[in-house]
C-alpha cells in the first residue's frame, strides 16, 4: 500500500509525527481547560462590562441610521449594483473571456491578498471582491452617518473597522487559497499544528490568547539585540544609566542623553548594529547615554509622574553632568519619554536651571487635543476602568497596553499572525523588531493615572500652570532651549499634526522635521538604508508656521535619513562642535556597575509567565 501510494505521488504525513502532535494537542487542551476552570472558580464570574462605551455608541449609530431609511435604501441599492457587476465579471472570467476592471481592489500595501490566486482564480477573486464591496459600503455608511458627536463617530468607525478586518476571507481556512492549498497538501496537518500553537498561546497567556509574533528564543539581550558596547554607570529604583564605549578618538564636548519611553524598552534604538541609533550617534563622536527604565511591579505602585521627573530624567541629567564634568547636555526624548523631557525642561526653566544645551523630540505629543485613534480607548469610563484594575494589582499589565497598540494595525499585528500560526500551522519567524514589540512593560498605577487624566483627558500640559510637579507649575512656554522635533507622516500613535501643535509651545528657536513612514520605522531610519526621506521648512528661521498644513505646504522634501540632518543641527549650535578626548565609561566620577545592556532591560514579562 505504501509503495503504491509513493508511486502515485501522494505524500502522506509521518504517522509518528502525527501521533506526537495529537498527543501534544490533547495534553495541552486538557491543561488549558483545567487551569481555566480553576481560575474562574477562584475569581468568580463578573458581569460583562463596557468600559469603552462601545454598545452605547452603536446604539446611537443604529438610531441615526434608522432615522434616515431613504439613505439606507440608497446604500443597499448601490451595493446591489456593485454585486451585479461583480457577478457579471466573474462569469466572464470563469468562461475564459476578458473581463472588465475589478469592481473592488485591495488598497496598495494590503498584504492579505498578495497570493496570486486571489486574482487569478475566479472563485477566490469573487470571494475577495465580494468582501471588499461589503467592507467598503459598510465603512462608508458608518463613516457618513450624520448627527453623531465626534467621540461616538470615532468609536463606531474604529470598531467597525475591527469587525470588517476580522471577517476578511483571508482569516478563514476555506476561503484563503494559500491555507486551502496547504491543508490539501498536508492532509490537514497544518490545522492540527495550528490548534497546538493556539493552545500554546492560550496556555502562555494564563488563559487569555496572547499571540506569539516571533520566536523569542532566537534572541538574547546583549548577544544579537542591544549589542552596542557600554557600561551601566548608575542605577536607582526607576532606571539604569548606560554610557556607550567611544568609537572615535575624540568626542563632542556636550554629552548626549536619550530619555526613551517606559511604555516599552529602550533597545528599539539599539536593535542591531546596522540600525542602532545609539551606535550611529556614538560613531559620529557623541558621548551617548541612555536611560533603561525598570519594569515595575506592585512595590512601585505609588511612583508618580513627579517621581519619573525628579528621580528619572532630572536625576539622569544630574548624573551625566557629574560624570562628565560638563555643565549642560544635549537631550533627546522618544514618544512618552519626550513628553517627560519637555516637562523636565519646563521644571528646569522655573528653577533657572540651564543644563539643557538642546532638546530633541521623537514623535512626541505635548498638546493632546487630537490624540488620533488612541482616543477611542481614553474617555472617563475607560480610564476609570483602568484605574480600578491598577488599584487591585498596583500597575497596568504590559499585555493590556500592547493589545491596544496592536488593534491600531490589526491586519498587520494580529490577523497576519493568526493566519501564519493557527491556519498555516507555522511557527512565528524570528524578527528583532517583533521581539522588541512583544517585550511589554508595566505602568505604575499612580504614574499612569496621572498621565492619562492630565495629558489625554484633561490636556493640561499645554496650558501654563496646568499641572504642578515637585512644587513647580509647569509652563512649556518658558522653555527657551533650542528644540528639534521629528515626527512621521504615517504615525498612528502620535499623529504628526498633533505633535506639530506641541512643537509651537516652547519659546526658543524650534526646528520641526517631518519624516516618512510611521512611529517606529520613520525614527529608526539609518542613513545607510537611504529610505523614506523627510520634509523641512526653513523659511521662517525657527518660528513655525501656525498650522501643520501651512508647514507642509511650504516644506521641501529631502532624500535619505533625518539622522544626518539632526546631527548637523545639534553640532551647529553654540559650542556644539567643540570636542574633547574620547570618554571611557570608567573615566568619570561614577563607578561601573555592569556591562550594557544591564539587568533592568533583561527582565521580560513573557519569560516570567513560563516559569
Coordinates of C-alpha atoms in Angstrom, one line a residue:
X1 CA 0.0 0.0 0.0
X2 CA 2.8 2.4 0.9
X3 CA 4.7 1.6 -2.3
X4 CA 1.5 2.2 -4.3
X5 CA 1.0 5.5 -2.5
X6 CA 4.5 6.5 -3.2
X7 CA 4.3 5.6 -6.9
X8 CA 1.1 7.7 -7.2
X9 CA 3.0 10.7 -5.8
X10 CA 0.9 11.0 -2.7
X11 CA 2.9 12.1 0.4
X12 CA 1.1 11.1 3.5
X13 CA 2.1 12.6 6.8
X14 CA 4.6 10.8 9.0
X15 CA 2.5 8.7 11.4
X16 CA 5.0 9.2 14.3
X17 CA 4.8 13.0 13.9
X18 CA 1.0 12.9 13.7
X19 CA 0.8 10.9 16.9
X20 CA 3.2 13.3 18.6
X21 CA 1.2 16.3 17.5
X22 CA -2.1 14.8 18.5
X23 CA -0.7 13.9 21.9
X24 CA 0.6 17.4 22.5
X25 CA -2.8 18.9 21.5
X26 CA -4.6 16.6 23.8
X27 CA -2.3 17.2 26.8
X28 CA -2.2 21.0 26.2
X29 CA -6.0 21.2 25.8
X30 CA -6.5 19.3 29.0
X31 CA -4.2 21.6 30.9
X32 CA -5.7 24.8 29.5
X33 CA -9.3 23.7 30.3
X34 CA -8.3 22.7 33.8
X35 CA -6.4 25.8 34.5
X36 CA -9.2 28.0 33.1
X37 CA -11.8 26.3 35.2
X38 CA -9.7 26.6 38.4
X39 CA -9.0 30.2 37.7
X40 CA -12.7 31.1 37.1
X41 CA -13.7 29.2 40.2
X42 CA -11.3 31.4 42.3
X43 CA -12.2 34.7 40.6
X44 CA -15.9 34.2 40.3
X45 CA -18.0 35.3 37.3
X46 CA -18.1 39.1 36.6
X47 CA -20.9 40.8 34.8
X48 CA -19.9 41.9 31.3
X49 CA -18.5 45.4 31.3
X50 CA -18.5 48.0 28.6
X51 CA -15.9 50.5 29.9
X52 CA -15.3 51.9 26.4
X53 CA -19.0 52.6 25.8
X54 CA -19.0 50.6 22.6
X55 CA -22.5 49.3 23.0
X56 CA -23.9 52.8 23.6
X57 CA -22.0 54.2 20.6
X58 CA -23.5 51.5 18.3
X59 CA -27.0 52.1 19.7
X60 CA -26.6 55.8 18.8
X61 CA -25.4 54.7 15.3
X62 CA -28.4 52.4 14.8
X63 CA -30.8 55.1 15.9
X64 CA -29.3 57.6 13.4
X65 CA -29.3 55.0 10.6
X66 CA -33.0 54.1 11.1
X67 CA -33.9 57.8 11.2
X68 CA -32.9 58.0 7.5
X69 CA -34.4 55.0 5.7
X70 CA -34.0 56.7 2.3
X71 CA -30.2 56.8 2.7
X72 CA -30.1 53.2 3.8
X73 CA -32.2 52.1 0.8
X74 CA -29.8 54.1 -1.5
X75 CA -26.8 52.4 0.1
X76 CA -28.3 49.0 -0.4
X77 CA -29.2 49.7 -4.0
X78 CA -25.6 50.9 -4.7
X79 CA -24.2 47.7 -3.1
X80 CA -26.6 45.5 -5.1
X81 CA -25.4 47.1 -8.4
X82 CA -21.8 46.5 -7.4
X83 CA -22.7 42.8 -6.8
X84 CA -24.4 42.6 -10.2
X85 CA -21.2 44.0 -11.8
X86 CA -19.1 41.5 -9.9
X87 CA -21.3 38.6 -10.8
X88 CA -21.1 39.6 -14.5
X89 CA -17.4 40.0 -14.4
X90 CA -16.9 36.7 -12.6
X91 CA -19.0 34.7 -15.1
X92 CA -16.9 36.2 -18.0
X93 CA -13.7 35.2 -16.1
X94 CA -15.0 31.7 -15.5
X95 CA -15.7 31.2 -19.2
X96 CA -12.2 32.5 -20.1
X97 CA -13.5 35.8 -21.6
X98 CA -11.5 39.0 -21.0
X99 CA -13.4 40.7 -18.2
X100 CA -13.8 44.3 -17.2
X101 CA -11.7 46.1 -14.5
X102 CA -12.3 44.7 -10.9
X103 CA -15.3 46.2 -9.1
X104 CA -13.2 46.4 -5.9
X105 CA -9.5 46.1 -5.5
X106 CA -7.3 45.9 -2.3
X107 CA -5.5 49.1 -1.3
X108 CA -1.8 49.3 -2.1
X109 CA 0.1 47.5 0.6
X110 CA -2.7 45.3 1.7
X111 CA -0.8 42.0 2.2
X112 CA -3.9 39.9 2.9
X113 CA -4.5 39.3 -0.8
X114 CA -0.9 39.1 -2.1
X115 CA -1.2 35.4 -3.1
X116 CA -1.7 35.3 -6.9
X117 CA -4.8 33.0 -6.6
X118 CA -6.7 35.9 -5.1
X119 CA -6.6 37.4 -8.6
X120 CA -6.0 34.5 -11.0
X121 CA -8.6 32.0 -9.7
X122 CA -12.1 33.2 -10.5
X123 CA -13.7 31.8 -7.3
X124 CA -11.2 33.3 -4.9
X125 CA -11.3 36.6 -6.9
X126 CA -15.1 36.6 -6.5
X127 CA -14.8 35.9 -2.7
X128 CA -12.2 38.7 -2.4
X129 CA -14.1 41.3 -4.3
X130 CA -17.4 40.3 -2.6
X131 CA -15.8 41.0 0.7
X132 CA -14.2 44.3 -0.4
X133 CA -17.5 45.5 -1.8
X134 CA -19.3 44.8 1.5
X135 CA -16.4 46.3 3.5
X136 CA -16.5 49.5 1.5
X137 CA -20.2 50.0 1.8
X138 CA -20.3 49.2 5.5
X139 CA -17.5 51.5 6.2
X140 CA -18.8 54.4 4.1
X141 CA -22.3 54.0 5.7
X142 CA -20.9 54.2 9.2
X143 CA -18.5 57.0 8.5
X144 CA -21.1 59.0 6.7
X145 CA -23.8 58.9 9.4
X146 CA -25.0 62.3 10.3
X147 CA -25.7 63.6 13.8
X148 CA -23.1 61.6 15.9
X149 CA -20.8 63.5 18.2
X150 CA -17.1 63.3 17.3
X151 CA -16.2 60.8 20.1
X152 CA -19.0 58.4 19.1
X153 CA -18.1 58.7 15.5
X154 CA -14.5 57.8 16.2
X155 CA -15.6 54.7 18.2
X156 CA -18.1 53.3 15.7
X157 CA -15.5 53.9 12.9
X158 CA -12.8 52.2 14.8
X159 CA -14.7 49.2 16.0
X160 CA -16.5 48.8 12.6
X161 CA -13.0 48.5 11.1
X162 CA -12.1 45.8 13.6
X163 CA -15.2 43.9 12.7
X164 CA -14.6 44.2 9.0
X165 CA -10.9 43.2 9.4
X166 CA -11.9 40.1 11.5
X167 CA -14.3 38.9 8.8
X168 CA -11.8 39.0 5.9
X169 CA -11.8 35.8 3.9
X170 CA -8.1 35.7 4.3
X171 CA -8.7 34.8 8.0
X172 CA -10.6 31.5 7.2
X173 CA -9.2 28.2 6.0
X174 CA -11.7 27.5 3.3
X175 CA -11.6 31.0 1.7
X176 CA -7.8 31.6 1.9
X177 CA -6.2 30.0 -1.2
X178 CA -2.8 29.7 0.5
X179 CA -4.3 27.9 3.5
X180 CA -6.5 25.8 1.3
X181 CA -3.6 24.5 -0.7
X182 CA -1.5 23.8 2.4
X183 CA -4.5 21.9 4.0
X184 CA -4.8 19.7 1.0
X185 CA -1.1 19.2 0.6
X186 CA -0.5 18.3 4.3
X187 CA -3.8 16.4 4.7
X188 CA -4.9 18.9 7.4
X189 CA -1.8 18.7 9.5
X190 CA -1.4 22.5 9.2
X191 CA -4.7 22.9 11.1
X192 CA -3.7 20.4 13.8
X193 CA -0.3 22.1 14.3
X194 CA -2.2 25.4 14.3
X195 CA -4.5 24.2 17.0
X196 CA -1.5 23.2 19.0
X197 CA 0.0 26.7 18.5
X198 CA -3.3 28.3 19.6
X199 CA -3.4 26.2 22.8
X200 CA 0.2 27.0 23.5
X201 CA -0.5 30.8 23.2
X202 CA -3.6 30.5 25.5
X203 CA -1.6 28.5 28.0
X204 CA 1.3 31.0 27.9
X205 CA -1.2 33.8 28.3
X206 CA -2.6 32.3 31.5
X207 CA -6.0 31.6 30.0
X208 CA -6.0 34.6 27.6
X209 CA -4.9 34.4 24.0
X210 CA -1.5 36.0 23.6
X211 CA -0.4 35.6 20.0
X212 CA 3.2 35.0 19.5
X213 CA 4.6 37.3 16.9
X214 CA 8.1 36.0 16.8
X215 CA 10.4 33.2 18.0
X216 CA 11.7 34.9 21.2
X217 CA 14.1 32.0 21.8
X218 CA 16.1 33.2 18.8
X219 CA 17.3 36.4 20.6
X220 CA 19.4 37.1 23.6
X221 CA 19.9 40.6 25.1
X222 CA 23.4 41.7 24.5
X223 CA 24.2 38.9 22.1
X224 CA 22.1 39.7 19.0
X225 CA 19.9 42.6 20.2
X226 CA 21.1 45.6 22.3
X227 CA 24.6 44.8 21.4
X228 CA 26.3 48.3 21.4
X229 CA 29.2 48.0 23.9
X230 CA 28.8 50.1 27.0
X231 CA 28.5 50.2 30.8
X232 CA 25.8 50.8 33.4
X233 CA 27.3 53.6 35.4
X234 CA 24.3 54.5 37.7
X235 CA 21.0 53.0 38.9
X236 CA 18.2 53.7 41.2
X237 CA 14.7 52.3 41.7
X238 CA 13.5 53.6 38.4
X239 CA 16.3 53.4 35.8
X240 CA 19.8 52.3 34.9
X241 CA 22.0 54.8 33.1
X242 CA 24.1 53.4 30.3
X243 CA 27.1 55.1 28.8
X244 CA 28.4 53.6 25.5
X245 CA 32.0 53.0 24.7
X246 CA 33.5 55.6 22.4
X247 CA 34.1 54.8 18.8
X248 CA 36.2 57.8 17.8
X249 CA 39.5 59.2 19.3
X250 CA 37.8 62.4 20.4
X251 CA 34.1 63.2 21.1
X252 CA 31.8 66.2 21.2
X253 CA 32.1 68.1 24.5
X254 CA 28.4 68.1 25.1
X255 CA 27.2 64.7 26.2
X256 CA 24.1 63.2 24.6
X257 CA 21.4 61.8 26.8
X258 CA 18.4 59.8 25.5
X259 CA 15.2 59.5 27.5
X260 CA 13.2 56.6 26.0
X261 CA 9.6 55.9 26.8
X262 CA 8.8 53.5 29.6
X263 CA 5.8 52.1 27.8
X264 CA 8.3 49.8 26.1
X265 CA 12.1 49.1 26.2
X266 CA 14.9 51.4 25.2
X267 CA 16.6 49.0 22.8
X268 CA 14.3 49.9 19.9
X269 CA 17.2 52.4 19.4
X270 CA 19.7 49.6 19.6
X271 CA 18.2 46.6 17.8
X272 CA 21.2 45.6 15.8
X273 CA 24.4 47.3 14.7
X274 CA 23.1 48.4 11.2
X275 CA 20.1 50.3 12.5
X276 CA 21.1 51.2 16.0
X277 CA 20.8 54.9 16.7
X278 CA 23.0 54.8 19.8
X279 CA 25.7 53.0 17.8
X280 CA 25.4 55.6 15.0
X281 CA 25.4 58.6 17.3
X282 CA 28.5 57.2 19.1
X283 CA 30.2 56.6 15.8
X284 CA 29.6 60.3 14.9
X285 CA 31.5 61.3 18.0
X286 CA 28.8 61.8 20.6
X287 CA 29.3 60.7 24.2
X288 CA 26.0 58.8 24.3
X289 CA 24.0 57.9 27.4
X290 CA 20.6 56.3 27.5
X291 CA 18.1 55.5 30.3
X292 CA 16.9 52.0 30.8
X293 CA 13.7 52.0 32.8
X294 CA 12.7 49.4 35.4
X295 CA 9.8 47.1 34.5
X296 CA 7.8 47.9 37.7
X297 CA 5.8 45.6 40.0
X298 CA 3.4 46.4 42.8
X299 CA 6.2 47.7 45.0
X300 CA 6.4 50.8 42.8
X301 CA 2.6 51.3 42.6
X302 CA 2.9 54.8 44.1
X303 CA 5.6 56.1 41.9
X304 CA 4.1 59.1 40.2
X305 CA 4.9 61.2 37.1
X306 CA 6.6 63.5 39.5
X307 CA 8.9 60.7 40.6
X308 CA 9.7 59.9 37.0
X309 CA 10.7 63.5 36.6
X310 CA 12.7 64.0 39.8
X311 CA 14.1 60.5 40.2
X312 CA 14.2 59.8 36.5
X313 CA 15.0 62.3 33.8
X314 CA 16.3 65.1 36.1
X315 CA 18.4 62.6 38.1
X316 CA 19.9 61.3 34.8
X317 CA 20.9 64.9 33.9
X318 CA 22.5 65.3 37.3
X319 CA 24.5 62.1 36.9
X320 CA 25.6 62.7 33.3
X321 CA 26.8 66.3 34.2
X322 CA 28.6 65.0 37.3
X323 CA 30.2 62.0 35.5
X324 CA 31.5 64.0 32.5
X325 CA 32.2 67.3 34.3
X326 CA 30.0 69.2 31.8
X327 CA 27.6 72.0 32.7
X328 CA 25.0 71.1 30.1
X329 CA 23.8 68.2 27.9
X330 CA 22.0 67.5 24.6
X331 CA 18.7 65.8 25.4
X332 CA 16.5 63.6 23.3
X333 CA 13.2 62.0 24.2
X334 CA 11.1 59.4 22.4
X335 CA 7.3 59.5 22.5
X336 CA 6.3 59.5 26.2
X337 CA 10.0 60.0 27.0
X338 CA 9.8 63.2 25.0
X339 CA 6.7 64.3 27.0
X340 CA 8.7 63.8 30.2
X341 CA 11.7 65.6 28.7
X342 CA 9.7 68.7 27.9
X343 CA 8.1 68.6 31.3
X344 CA 11.6 68.4 32.8
X345 CA 12.7 71.4 30.7
X346 CA 9.8 73.4 32.0
X347 CA 10.6 72.4 35.6
X348 CA 14.3 73.4 35.0
X349 CA 13.2 76.7 33.4
X350 CA 11.2 77.5 36.6
X351 CA 14.3 76.7 38.7
X352 CA 16.6 78.8 36.4
X353 CA 18.5 75.5 35.6
X354 CA 20.3 75.9 32.3
X355 CA 21.9 72.5 32.0
X356 CA 19.9 71.7 28.8
X357 CA 22.0 72.7 25.8
X358 CA 19.4 71.4 23.3
X359 CA 16.4 69.0 23.2
X360 CA 15.2 66.7 20.5
X361 CA 11.8 65.1 20.5
X362 CA 11.0 61.9 18.6
X363 CA 7.2 61.6 17.8
X364 CA 6.3 63.5 21.0
X365 CA 2.9 64.8 21.9
X366 CA 2.6 67.8 24.2
X367 CA -0.8 69.0 23.0
X368 CA -3.2 66.1 23.3
X369 CA -6.3 67.7 21.7
X370 CA -6.1 65.4 18.7
X371 CA -4.8 62.0 20.0
X372 CA -5.8 60.0 17.0
X373 CA -7.3 56.6 17.3
X374 CA -5.8 56.1 20.8
X375 CA -8.6 58.5 21.9
X376 CA -11.1 55.7 21.3
X377 CA -9.7 53.9 24.4
X378 CA -9.4 57.0 26.5
X379 CA -12.6 58.5 27.9
X380 CA -13.7 58.9 31.5
X381 CA -15.3 55.4 31.6
X382 CA -12.3 53.7 30.1
X383 CA -9.8 55.5 32.4
X384 CA -11.9 54.7 35.5
X385 CA -11.9 51.1 34.5
X386 CA -8.1 51.0 34.1
X387 CA -7.7 52.7 37.5
X388 CA -9.9 50.1 39.1
X389 CA -7.7 47.3 37.6
X390 CA -4.5 49.2 38.6
X391 CA -5.7 49.7 42.2
X392 CA -6.1 45.9 42.6
X393 CA -2.6 45.0 41.5
X394 CA -0.6 48.3 41.6
X395 CA 0.2 48.5 37.9
X396 CA -1.2 48.3 34.4
X397 CA -0.3 44.9 32.9
X398 CA 2.0 45.2 29.9
X399 CA -0.1 42.9 27.7
X400 CA -3.1 45.2 28.0
X401 CA -1.1 48.2 26.7
X402 CA 0.3 46.1 23.9
X403 CA -3.1 44.8 22.9
X404 CA -4.3 48.3 22.5
X405 CA -1.5 49.3 20.2
X406 CA -1.9 46.1 18.1
X407 CA -5.5 46.9 17.5
X408 CA -4.5 50.1 15.7
X409 CA -3.0 48.0 13.0
X410 CA -4.9 44.8 13.4
X411 CA -4.3 43.3 9.9
X412 CA -0.5 43.5 10.3
X413 CA -0.2 42.9 14.1
X414 CA -3.0 40.5 14.8
X415 CA -4.6 38.7 11.8
X416 CA -1.4 38.1 9.8
X417 CA -0.1 36.0 12.8
X418 CA -3.5 34.3 13.2
X419 CA -3.2 33.1 9.6
X420 CA 0.5 32.1 9.9
X421 CA 0.4 30.5 13.3
X422 CA -3.0 28.9 13.5
X423 CA -4.2 28.3 9.9
X424 CA -0.9 27.6 8.2
X425 CA 0.4 25.9 11.3
X426 CA 3.8 27.6 11.1
X427 CA 6.0 28.8 13.9
X428 CA 6.5 32.6 14.0
X429 CA 9.5 33.9 12.2
X430 CA 12.5 35.3 14.2
X431 CA 12.3 39.1 13.8
X432 CA 14.1 41.5 16.1
X433 CA 11.6 44.3 15.8
X434 CA 8.7 42.0 16.8
X435 CA 10.9 40.6 19.6
X436 CA 11.1 44.1 20.9
X437 CA 7.4 44.7 20.3
X438 CA 6.4 41.7 22.3
X439 CA 8.7 42.8 25.2
X440 CA 5.9 44.6 27.1
X441 CA 6.3 46.7 30.2
X442 CA 4.1 47.5 33.1
X443 CA 2.9 51.0 34.2
X444 CA 2.9 52.0 37.9
X445 CA -0.7 52.9 38.9
X446 CA -0.1 56.4 40.2
X447 CA 2.1 57.5 37.3
X448 CA -0.2 56.1 34.6
X449 CA -3.4 57.5 36.2
X450 CA -1.8 61.0 36.3
X451 CA -0.6 60.7 32.7
X452 CA -3.9 59.6 31.3
X453 CA -6.0 62.1 33.3
X454 CA -3.8 65.2 32.9
X455 CA -2.5 64.6 29.4
X456 CA -5.0 62.7 27.4
X457 CA -8.3 63.5 29.2
X458 CA -7.6 67.0 30.6
X459 CA -4.9 68.1 28.0
X460 CA -3.4 70.2 30.8
X461 CA 0.2 70.1 29.9
X462 CA -0.1 72.6 27.1
X463 CA -1.6 75.2 29.5
X464 CA 0.7 77.4 31.6
X465 CA 0.5 76.0 35.1
X466 CA -2.0 73.3 34.0
X467 CA 0.0 70.7 36.0
X468 CA 2.3 71.1 39.0
X469 CA 5.2 68.7 39.7
X470 CA 7.7 69.0 42.5
X471 CA 6.0 72.1 43.8
X472 CA 6.5 73.8 40.4
X473 CA 3.8 74.9 38.0
X474 CA 4.8 73.5 34.6
X475 CA 4.8 76.1 31.8
X476 CA 6.2 74.9 28.5
X477 CA 6.2 78.5 27.1
X478 CA 9.0 79.4 29.4
X479 CA 11.3 76.8 27.8
X480 CA 13.9 78.6 25.7
X481 CA 16.1 75.6 24.9
X482 CA 16.7 75.1 21.2
X483 CA 14.4 72.3 20.2
X484 CA 14.3 69.8 17.3
X485 CA 11.0 67.9 16.7
X486 CA 11.0 64.9 14.4
X487 CA 7.6 63.4 13.7
X488 CA 6.4 60.9 11.0
X489 CA 3.7 61.3 8.4
X490 CA 2.1 57.9 8.9
X491 CA 2.3 57.8 12.7
X492 CA -0.8 56.2 14.1
X493 CA 0.2 56.6 17.8
X494 CA 1.4 60.2 17.9
X495 CA -0.2 61.8 14.8
X496 CA 2.2 64.3 13.3
X497 CA -0.4 67.2 13.2
X498 CA -0.8 66.8 17.0
X499 CA 2.9 66.7 17.6
X500 CA 3.2 69.9 15.5
X501 CA 0.8 71.8 17.7
X502 CA 3.0 70.9 20.7
X503 CA 6.2 71.9 18.9
X504 CA 4.8 75.5 18.8
X505 CA 4.6 75.8 22.6
X506 CA 8.3 76.4 23.7
X507 CA 9.5 80.0 23.2
X508 CA 13.0 79.2 21.9
X509 CA 14.0 78.5 18.3
X510 CA 12.4 75.3 17.2
X511 CA 13.1 73.1 14.2
X512 CA 10.3 70.8 13.0
X513 CA 11.1 67.9 10.7
X514 CA 8.5 65.5 9.2
X515 CA 9.9 62.1 8.4
X516 CA 8.4 59.4 6.2
X517 CA 6.8 56.2 7.3
X518 CA 5.5 55.6 10.9
X519 CA 6.1 55.7 14.6
X520 CA 9.0 53.2 14.6
X521 CA 10.3 52.8 11.1
X522 CA 10.4 56.6 10.5
X523 CA 12.5 57.1 13.6
X524 CA 14.8 54.1 13.3
X525 CA 15.9 55.1 9.8
X526 CA 19.7 54.9 9.5
X527 CA 21.4 56.8 6.7
X528 CA 22.8 53.6 5.1
X529 CA 19.2 52.5 4.4
X530 CA 18.5 55.6 2.3
X531 CA 14.8 55.3 2.8
X532 CA 11.7 57.4 3.4
X533 CA 13.2 60.9 3.3
X534 CA 12.0 63.9 5.3
X535 CA 10.4 67.3 4.9
X536 CA 11.9 70.6 6.2
X537 CA 10.6 74.2 6.2
X538 CA 13.4 76.7 6.8
X539 CA 11.5 79.8 5.5
X540 CA 10.6 81.0 9.0
X541 CA 14.0 80.5 10.7
X542 CA 12.8 78.9 13.9
X543 CA 9.3 80.4 14.1
X544 CA 7.0 77.6 12.9
X545 CA 4.0 78.4 10.6
X546 CA 0.7 78.5 12.5
X547 CA -0.8 75.3 11.2
X548 CA 0.7 71.9 10.2
X549 CA -0.8 72.2 6.7
X550 CA 1.0 75.6 6.3
X551 CA 4.2 73.9 7.3
X552 CA 3.8 71.1 4.8
X553 CA 2.7 73.4 2.0
X554 CA 6.0 75.4 2.3
X555 CA 8.2 72.4 3.0
X556 CA 11.0 70.9 0.9
X557 CA 11.3 67.1 0.6
X558 CA 14.8 65.7 1.2
X559 CA 16.1 62.3 0.4
X560 CA 17.7 60.0 3.0
X561 CA 17.6 59.9 6.7
X562 CA 16.8 62.7 9.2
X563 CA 19.6 61.5 11.4
X564 CA 22.3 63.3 9.4
X565 CA 20.1 66.5 9.4
X566 CA 19.7 66.3 13.1
X567 CA 23.5 65.8 13.6
X568 CA 24.2 68.9 11.5
X569 CA 21.7 70.9 13.6
X570 CA 22.9 69.8 17.0
X571 CA 26.6 70.4 16.2
X572 CA 25.8 73.8 14.7
X573 CA 24.5 75.2 18.0
X574 CA 26.8 77.5 20.0
X575 CA 29.6 75.3 21.4
X576 CA 28.2 72.3 19.7
X577 CA 31.3 71.5 17.6
X578 CA 33.8 71.6 20.5
X579 CA 35.5 68.3 21.2
X580 CA 37.4 66.6 24.0
X581 CA 39.4 63.4 24.2
X582 CA 37.2 60.3 24.0
X583 CA 35.4 59.5 27.3
X584 CA 35.5 55.9 28.5
X585 CA 32.7 54.9 30.9
X586 CA 35.2 54.1 33.6
X587 CA 36.9 57.5 33.4
X588 CA 34.2 59.6 35.1
X589 CA 33.1 60.1 38.7
X590 CA 30.6 57.2 38.6
X591 CA 31.6 53.6 39.1
X592 CA 30.9 50.9 36.5
X593 CA 28.1 48.6 37.8
X594 CA 27.9 46.1 34.9
X595 CA 28.1 45.7 31.2
X596 CA 25.4 47.1 28.9
X597 CA 22.6 46.4 28.3
X598 CA 22.2 45.9 32.1
X599 CA 19.8 43.9 34.3
X600 CA 16.7 46.1 34.1
X601 CA 16.1 45.6 30.4
X602 CA 16.6 41.9 30.5
X603 CA 13.5 41.3 32.7
X604 CA 10.8 40.0 30.3
X605 CA 7.2 39.5 31.4
X606 CA 6.6 36.7 29.0
X607 CA 9.6 34.8 30.3
X608 CA 8.3 35.1 33.8
X609 CA 5.0 33.6 32.8
X610 CA 6.7 30.5 31.5
X611 CA 8.1 29.6 35.0

